[in-house]
mmCIF file of C-alpha atoms in Angstrom:
data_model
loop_
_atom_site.group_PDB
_atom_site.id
_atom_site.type_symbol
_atom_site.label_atom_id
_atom_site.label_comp_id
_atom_site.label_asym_id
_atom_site.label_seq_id
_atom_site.Cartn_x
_atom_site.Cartn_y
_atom_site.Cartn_z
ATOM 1 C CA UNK A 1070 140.108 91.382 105.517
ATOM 2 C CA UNK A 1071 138.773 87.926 106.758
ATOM 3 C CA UNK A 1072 137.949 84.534 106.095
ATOM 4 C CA UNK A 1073 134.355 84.061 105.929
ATOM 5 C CA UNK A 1074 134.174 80.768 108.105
ATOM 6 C CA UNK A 1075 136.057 82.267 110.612
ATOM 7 C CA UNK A 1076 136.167 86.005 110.001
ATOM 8 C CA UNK A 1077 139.231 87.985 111.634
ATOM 9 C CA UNK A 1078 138.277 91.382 110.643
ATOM 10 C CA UNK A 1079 141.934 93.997 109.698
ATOM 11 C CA UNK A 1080 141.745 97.560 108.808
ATOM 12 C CA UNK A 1081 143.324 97.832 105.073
ATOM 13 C CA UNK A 1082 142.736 101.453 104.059
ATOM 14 C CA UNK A 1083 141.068 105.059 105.384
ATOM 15 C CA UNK A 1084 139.900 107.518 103.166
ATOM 16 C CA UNK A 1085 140.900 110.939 103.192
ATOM 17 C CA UNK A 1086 137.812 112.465 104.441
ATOM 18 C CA UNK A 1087 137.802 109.826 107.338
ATOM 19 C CA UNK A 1088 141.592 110.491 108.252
ATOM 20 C CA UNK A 1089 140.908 114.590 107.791
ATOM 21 C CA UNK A 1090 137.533 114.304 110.517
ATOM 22 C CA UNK A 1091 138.966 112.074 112.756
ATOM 23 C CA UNK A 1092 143.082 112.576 113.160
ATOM 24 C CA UNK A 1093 143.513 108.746 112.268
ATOM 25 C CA UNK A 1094 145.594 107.256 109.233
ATOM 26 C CA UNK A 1095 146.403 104.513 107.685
ATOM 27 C CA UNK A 1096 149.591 103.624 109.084
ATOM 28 C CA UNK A 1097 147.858 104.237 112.441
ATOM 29 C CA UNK A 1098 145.482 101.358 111.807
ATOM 30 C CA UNK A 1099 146.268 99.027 108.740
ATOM 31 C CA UNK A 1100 146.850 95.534 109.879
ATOM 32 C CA UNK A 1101 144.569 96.353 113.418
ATOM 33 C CA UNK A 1102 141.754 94.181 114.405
ATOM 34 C CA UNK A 1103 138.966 96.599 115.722
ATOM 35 C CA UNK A 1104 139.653 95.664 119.024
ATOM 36 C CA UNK A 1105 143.536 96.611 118.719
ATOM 37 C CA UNK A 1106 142.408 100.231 117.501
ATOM 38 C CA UNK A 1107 139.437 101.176 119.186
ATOM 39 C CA UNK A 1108 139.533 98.889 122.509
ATOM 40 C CA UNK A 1109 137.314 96.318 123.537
ATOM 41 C CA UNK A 1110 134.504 97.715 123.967
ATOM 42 C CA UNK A 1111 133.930 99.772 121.021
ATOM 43 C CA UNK A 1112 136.005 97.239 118.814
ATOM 44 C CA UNK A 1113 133.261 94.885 119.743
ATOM 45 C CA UNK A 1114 130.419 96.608 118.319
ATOM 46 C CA UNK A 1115 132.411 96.937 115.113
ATOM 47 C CA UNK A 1116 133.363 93.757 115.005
ATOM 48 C CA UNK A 1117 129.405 92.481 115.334
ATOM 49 C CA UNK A 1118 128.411 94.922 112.689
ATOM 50 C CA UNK A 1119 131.453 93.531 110.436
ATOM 51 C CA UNK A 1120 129.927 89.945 111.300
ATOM 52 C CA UNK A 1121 126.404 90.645 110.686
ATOM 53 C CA UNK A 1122 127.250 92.279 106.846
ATOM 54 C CA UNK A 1123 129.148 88.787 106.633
ATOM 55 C CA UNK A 1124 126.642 86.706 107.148
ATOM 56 C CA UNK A 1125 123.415 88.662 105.446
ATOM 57 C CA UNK A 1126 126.557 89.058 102.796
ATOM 58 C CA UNK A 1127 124.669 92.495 101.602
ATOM 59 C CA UNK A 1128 125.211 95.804 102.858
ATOM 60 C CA UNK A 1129 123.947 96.893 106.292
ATOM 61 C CA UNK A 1130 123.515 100.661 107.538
ATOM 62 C CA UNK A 1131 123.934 101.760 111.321
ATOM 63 C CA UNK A 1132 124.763 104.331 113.373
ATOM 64 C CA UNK A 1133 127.710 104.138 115.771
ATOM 65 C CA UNK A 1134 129.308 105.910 118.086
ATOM 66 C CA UNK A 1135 133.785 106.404 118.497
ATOM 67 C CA UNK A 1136 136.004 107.701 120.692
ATOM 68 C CA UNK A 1137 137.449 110.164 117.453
ATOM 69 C CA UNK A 1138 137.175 113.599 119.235
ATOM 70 C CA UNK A 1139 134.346 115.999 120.418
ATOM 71 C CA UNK A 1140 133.842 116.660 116.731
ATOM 72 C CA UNK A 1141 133.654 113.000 115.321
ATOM 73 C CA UNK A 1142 131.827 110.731 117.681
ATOM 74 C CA UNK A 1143 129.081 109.425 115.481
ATOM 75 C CA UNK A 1144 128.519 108.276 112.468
ATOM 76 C CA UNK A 1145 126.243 106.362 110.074
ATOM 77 C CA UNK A 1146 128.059 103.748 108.401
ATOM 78 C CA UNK A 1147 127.245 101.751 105.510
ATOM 79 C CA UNK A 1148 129.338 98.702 105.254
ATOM 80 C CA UNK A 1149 128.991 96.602 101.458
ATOM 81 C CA UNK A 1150 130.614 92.794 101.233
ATOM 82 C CA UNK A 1151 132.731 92.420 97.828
ATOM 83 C CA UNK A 1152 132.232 88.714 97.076
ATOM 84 C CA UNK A 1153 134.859 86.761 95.277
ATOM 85 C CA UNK A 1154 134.315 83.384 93.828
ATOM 86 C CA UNK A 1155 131.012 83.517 96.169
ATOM 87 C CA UNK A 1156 133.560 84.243 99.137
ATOM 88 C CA UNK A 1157 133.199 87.746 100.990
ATOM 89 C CA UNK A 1158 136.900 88.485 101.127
ATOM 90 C CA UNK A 1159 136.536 92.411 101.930
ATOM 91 C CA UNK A 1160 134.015 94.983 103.456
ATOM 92 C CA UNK A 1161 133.625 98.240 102.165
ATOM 93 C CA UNK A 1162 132.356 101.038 104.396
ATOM 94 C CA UNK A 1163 130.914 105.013 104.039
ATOM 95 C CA UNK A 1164 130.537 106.714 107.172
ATOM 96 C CA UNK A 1165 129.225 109.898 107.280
ATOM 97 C CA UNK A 1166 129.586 112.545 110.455
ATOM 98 C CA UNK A 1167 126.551 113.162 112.117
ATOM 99 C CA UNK A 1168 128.067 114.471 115.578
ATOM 100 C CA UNK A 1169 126.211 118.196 115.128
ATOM 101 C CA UNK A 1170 122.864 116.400 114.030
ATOM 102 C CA UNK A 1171 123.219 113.705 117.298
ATOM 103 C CA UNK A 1172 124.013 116.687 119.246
ATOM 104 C CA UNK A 1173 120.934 119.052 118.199
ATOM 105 C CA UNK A 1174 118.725 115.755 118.463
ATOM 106 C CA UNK A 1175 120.012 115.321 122.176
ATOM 107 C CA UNK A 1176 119.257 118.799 122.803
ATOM 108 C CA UNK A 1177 115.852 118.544 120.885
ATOM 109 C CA UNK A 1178 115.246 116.240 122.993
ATOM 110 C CA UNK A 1179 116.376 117.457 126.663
ATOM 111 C CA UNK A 1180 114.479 120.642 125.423
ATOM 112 C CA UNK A 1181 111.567 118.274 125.038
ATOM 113 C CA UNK A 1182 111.690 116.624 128.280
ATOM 114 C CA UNK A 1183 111.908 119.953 130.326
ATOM 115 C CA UNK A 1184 108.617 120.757 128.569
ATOM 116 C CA UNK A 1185 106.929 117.952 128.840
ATOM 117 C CA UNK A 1186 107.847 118.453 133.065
ATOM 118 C CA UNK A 1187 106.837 121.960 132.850
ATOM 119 C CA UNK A 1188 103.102 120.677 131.446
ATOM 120 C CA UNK A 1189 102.388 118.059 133.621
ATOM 121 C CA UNK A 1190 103.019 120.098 136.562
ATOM 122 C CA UNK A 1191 101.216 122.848 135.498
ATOM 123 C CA UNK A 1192 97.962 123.669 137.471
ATOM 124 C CA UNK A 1193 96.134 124.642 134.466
ATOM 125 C CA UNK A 1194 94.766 122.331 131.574
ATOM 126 C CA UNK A 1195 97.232 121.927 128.857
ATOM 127 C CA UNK A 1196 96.148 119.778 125.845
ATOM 128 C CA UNK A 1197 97.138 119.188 122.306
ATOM 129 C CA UNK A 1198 94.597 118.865 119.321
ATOM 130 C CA UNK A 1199 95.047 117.962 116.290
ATOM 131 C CA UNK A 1200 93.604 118.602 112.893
ATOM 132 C CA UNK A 1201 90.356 116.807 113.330
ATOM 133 C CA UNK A 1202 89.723 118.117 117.148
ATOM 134 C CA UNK A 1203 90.986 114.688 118.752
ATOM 135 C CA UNK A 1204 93.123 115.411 121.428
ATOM 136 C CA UNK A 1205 96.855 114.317 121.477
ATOM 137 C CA UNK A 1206 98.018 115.587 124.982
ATOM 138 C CA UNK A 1207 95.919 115.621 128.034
ATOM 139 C CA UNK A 1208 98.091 116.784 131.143
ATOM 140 C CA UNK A 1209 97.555 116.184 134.751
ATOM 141 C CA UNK A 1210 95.853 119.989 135.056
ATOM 142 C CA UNK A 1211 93.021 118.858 132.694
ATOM 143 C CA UNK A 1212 92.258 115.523 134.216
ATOM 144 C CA UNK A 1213 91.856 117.464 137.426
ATOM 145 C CA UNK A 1214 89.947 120.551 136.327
ATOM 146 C CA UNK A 1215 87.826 118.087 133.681
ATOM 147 C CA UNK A 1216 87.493 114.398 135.230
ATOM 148 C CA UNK A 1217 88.302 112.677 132.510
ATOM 149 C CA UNK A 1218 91.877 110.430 132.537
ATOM 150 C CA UNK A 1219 93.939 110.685 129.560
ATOM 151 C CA UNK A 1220 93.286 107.375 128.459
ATOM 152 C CA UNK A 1221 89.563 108.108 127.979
ATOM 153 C CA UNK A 1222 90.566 111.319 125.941
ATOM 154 C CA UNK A 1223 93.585 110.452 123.506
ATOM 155 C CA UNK A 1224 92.863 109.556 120.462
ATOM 156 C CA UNK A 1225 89.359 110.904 120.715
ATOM 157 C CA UNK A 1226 87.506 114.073 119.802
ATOM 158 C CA UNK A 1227 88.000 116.691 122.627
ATOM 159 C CA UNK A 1228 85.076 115.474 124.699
ATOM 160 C CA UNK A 1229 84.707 119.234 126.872
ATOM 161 C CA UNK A 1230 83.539 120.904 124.556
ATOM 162 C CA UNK A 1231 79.600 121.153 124.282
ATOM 163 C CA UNK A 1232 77.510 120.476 121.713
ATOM 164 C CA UNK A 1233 76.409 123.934 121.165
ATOM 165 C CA UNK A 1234 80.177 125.313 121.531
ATOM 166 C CA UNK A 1235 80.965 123.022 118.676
ATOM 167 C CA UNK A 1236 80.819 125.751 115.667
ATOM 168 C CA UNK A 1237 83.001 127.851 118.190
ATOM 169 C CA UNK A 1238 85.354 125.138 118.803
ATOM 170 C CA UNK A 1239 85.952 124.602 115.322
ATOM 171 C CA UNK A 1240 86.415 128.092 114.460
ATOM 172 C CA UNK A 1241 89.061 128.626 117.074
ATOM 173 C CA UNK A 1242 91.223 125.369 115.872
ATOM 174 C CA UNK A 1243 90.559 126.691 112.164
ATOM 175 C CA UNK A 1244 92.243 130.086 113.287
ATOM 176 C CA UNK A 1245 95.177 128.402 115.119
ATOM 177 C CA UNK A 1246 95.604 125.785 112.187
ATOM 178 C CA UNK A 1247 96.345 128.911 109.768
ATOM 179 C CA UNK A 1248 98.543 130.345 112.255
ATOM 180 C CA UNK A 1249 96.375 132.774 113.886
ATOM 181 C CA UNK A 1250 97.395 132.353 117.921
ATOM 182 C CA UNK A 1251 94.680 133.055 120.680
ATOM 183 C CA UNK A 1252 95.178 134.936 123.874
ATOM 184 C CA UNK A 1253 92.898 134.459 127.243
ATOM 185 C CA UNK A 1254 89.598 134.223 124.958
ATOM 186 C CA UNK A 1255 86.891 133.892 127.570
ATOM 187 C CA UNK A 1256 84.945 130.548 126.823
ATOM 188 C CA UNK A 1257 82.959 128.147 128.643
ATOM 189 C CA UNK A 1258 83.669 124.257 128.671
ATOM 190 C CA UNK A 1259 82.050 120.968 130.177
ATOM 191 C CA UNK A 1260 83.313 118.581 132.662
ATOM 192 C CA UNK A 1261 82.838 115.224 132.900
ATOM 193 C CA UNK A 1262 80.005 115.792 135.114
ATOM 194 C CA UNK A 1263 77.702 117.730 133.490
ATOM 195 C CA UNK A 1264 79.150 121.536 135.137
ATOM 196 C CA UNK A 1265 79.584 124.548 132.815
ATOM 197 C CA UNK A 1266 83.345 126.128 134.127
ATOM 198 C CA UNK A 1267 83.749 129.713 132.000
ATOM 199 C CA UNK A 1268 87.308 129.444 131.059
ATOM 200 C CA UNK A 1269 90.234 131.863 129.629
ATOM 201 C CA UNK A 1270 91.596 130.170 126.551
ATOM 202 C CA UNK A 1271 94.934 130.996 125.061
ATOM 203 C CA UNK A 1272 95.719 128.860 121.970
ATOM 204 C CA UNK A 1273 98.782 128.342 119.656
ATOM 205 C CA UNK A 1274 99.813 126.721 116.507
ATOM 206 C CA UNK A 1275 102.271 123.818 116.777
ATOM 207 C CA UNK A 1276 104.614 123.281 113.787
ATOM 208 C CA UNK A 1277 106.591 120.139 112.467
ATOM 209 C CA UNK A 1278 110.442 119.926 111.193
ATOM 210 C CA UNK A 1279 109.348 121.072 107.534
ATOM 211 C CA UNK A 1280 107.312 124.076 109.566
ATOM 212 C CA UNK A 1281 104.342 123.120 108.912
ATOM 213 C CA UNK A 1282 101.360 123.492 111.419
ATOM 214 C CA UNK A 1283 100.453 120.121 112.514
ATOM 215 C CA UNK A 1284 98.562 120.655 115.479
ATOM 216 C CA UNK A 1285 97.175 123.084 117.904
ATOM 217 C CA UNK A 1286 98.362 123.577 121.725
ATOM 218 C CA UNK A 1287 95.408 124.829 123.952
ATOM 219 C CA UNK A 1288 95.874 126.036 127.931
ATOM 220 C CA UNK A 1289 92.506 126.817 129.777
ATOM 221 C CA UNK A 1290 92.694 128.728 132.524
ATOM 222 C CA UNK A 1291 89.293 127.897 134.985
ATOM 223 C CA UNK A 1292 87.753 131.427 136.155
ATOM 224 C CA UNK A 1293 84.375 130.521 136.899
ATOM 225 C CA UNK A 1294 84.832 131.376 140.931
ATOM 226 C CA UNK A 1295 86.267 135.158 139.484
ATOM 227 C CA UNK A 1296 82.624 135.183 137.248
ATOM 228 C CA UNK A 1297 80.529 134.337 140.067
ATOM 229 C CA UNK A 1298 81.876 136.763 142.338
ATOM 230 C CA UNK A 1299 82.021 139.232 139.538
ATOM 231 C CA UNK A 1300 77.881 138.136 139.274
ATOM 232 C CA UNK A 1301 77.213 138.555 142.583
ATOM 233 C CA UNK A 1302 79.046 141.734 142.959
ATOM 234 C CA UNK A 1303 77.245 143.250 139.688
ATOM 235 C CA UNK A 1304 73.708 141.695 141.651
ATOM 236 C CA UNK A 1305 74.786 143.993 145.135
ATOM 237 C CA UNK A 1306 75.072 146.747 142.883
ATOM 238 C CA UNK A 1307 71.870 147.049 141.101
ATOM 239 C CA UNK A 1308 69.967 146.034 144.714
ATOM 240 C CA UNK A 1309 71.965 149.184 146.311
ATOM 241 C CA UNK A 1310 70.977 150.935 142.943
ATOM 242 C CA UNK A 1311 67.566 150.078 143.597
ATOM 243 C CA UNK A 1312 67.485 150.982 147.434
ATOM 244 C CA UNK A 1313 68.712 154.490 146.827
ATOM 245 C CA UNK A 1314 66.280 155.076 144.427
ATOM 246 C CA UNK A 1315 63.789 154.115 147.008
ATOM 247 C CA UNK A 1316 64.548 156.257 149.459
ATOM 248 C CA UNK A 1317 64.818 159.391 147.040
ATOM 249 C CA UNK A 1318 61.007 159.016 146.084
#
């Protein structure tokens, strides 16, 4: 309850639900200002919500978060004015528990950031493409092996591959877009220079919420020192090859 000019916001009535989810009751709060039943702090973040459905005198939708128990410490809320004689003389609110969705977001999220640490200091080139080959992660690994920065790359077609790998290119994100992982596919790529690097490419699908493959994650592995040895080793070879059939004759 409270006057609109100079609103002194009083708990009235908890539903069932509420009092069943969070251990309060009526009689523990009716005739409390916010600040008398949830403290300062907390009981001034209702009381600006309360305030700001007063004055837009329509209904306003937030989360918050209460000191209710490990099980009921956020909500959304939904908070409607009933108008009397143009007057708002009462707020109506539905809160809904979202603790366990808050909580698996958090997690989502921690899980998220550990990743996103793990790529960046990886020593191999980690990028994300999307549907149309633009790329949508660039890690320190690729700027590195590459030589181009991440803000010349995101947001623009995945400049390392060359024009005559383009058909290959396409078929790989094809194959990853319909779920079809890769794993250490020997390719060869371009760097920002102009060198050829021949590269072990493992690729994988990446899917949203609804599970639906979005985009494609991509880690290149730079062998081109283990090919030129392996070169010059084949090369020694065929020489000795050709020396001992020298001396037979």
């Amino acid at each position: 309850d409270q006057s609109e000019t100079d609103p002194t916001f009083q708990f009235r009535r908890l539903s069932d639900g509420y009092e069943s989810q969070t251990g309060l009751t009526t009689a523990d709060v009716r005739g409390q200002t916010p600040h008398e039943a949830f403290g300062p702090e907390q009981g001034a973040e209702l009381e600006s919500n309360y305030r700001r459905c007063v004055e837009q005198r329509k209904p306003v939708a937030y989360r918050e978060e209460l000191d209710l128990g490990p099980e009921a410490r956020f909500w959304e809320t939904t908070l409607a004015p009933v108008v009397v004689d143009d007057d708002v003389v009462r707020l109506v609110g539905i809160a809904r528990n979202v603790t366990e969705q808050v909580e698996r977001e958090r997690e989502l999220e921690a899980a998220n950031e550990r990743l996103e640490s793990l790529i960046e200091a990886a020593p191999l080139t980690i990028m994300e493409i999307d549907e149309d080959g633009e790329v949508l992660l660039w890690n320190d690994g690729a700027e590195e092996m590459f030589g181009w920065s991440r803000g010349e790359v995101i947001g623009e077609f995945n400049p390392i591959v060359p024009e005559d790998q383009h058909s290959q290119f396409d078929a790989h994100r094809r194959a990853a877009l319909e779920g079809t992982p890769i794993r250490g596919k020997e390719i060869q790529r371009e760097t920002k220079d102009g060198r050829r690097l021949d590269l072990l490419l493992s690729v994988a699908p990446i899917s949203d919420s609804d599970g639906e493959i979005t985009s494609i994650l991509a880690v290149l592995e730079d062998i081109t020192e283990q090919k030129q040895l392996e070169g010059r080793l084949r090369s020694l070879q065929r020489t000795a090859q050709r020396l001992r059939a020298a001396e037979s004759t």
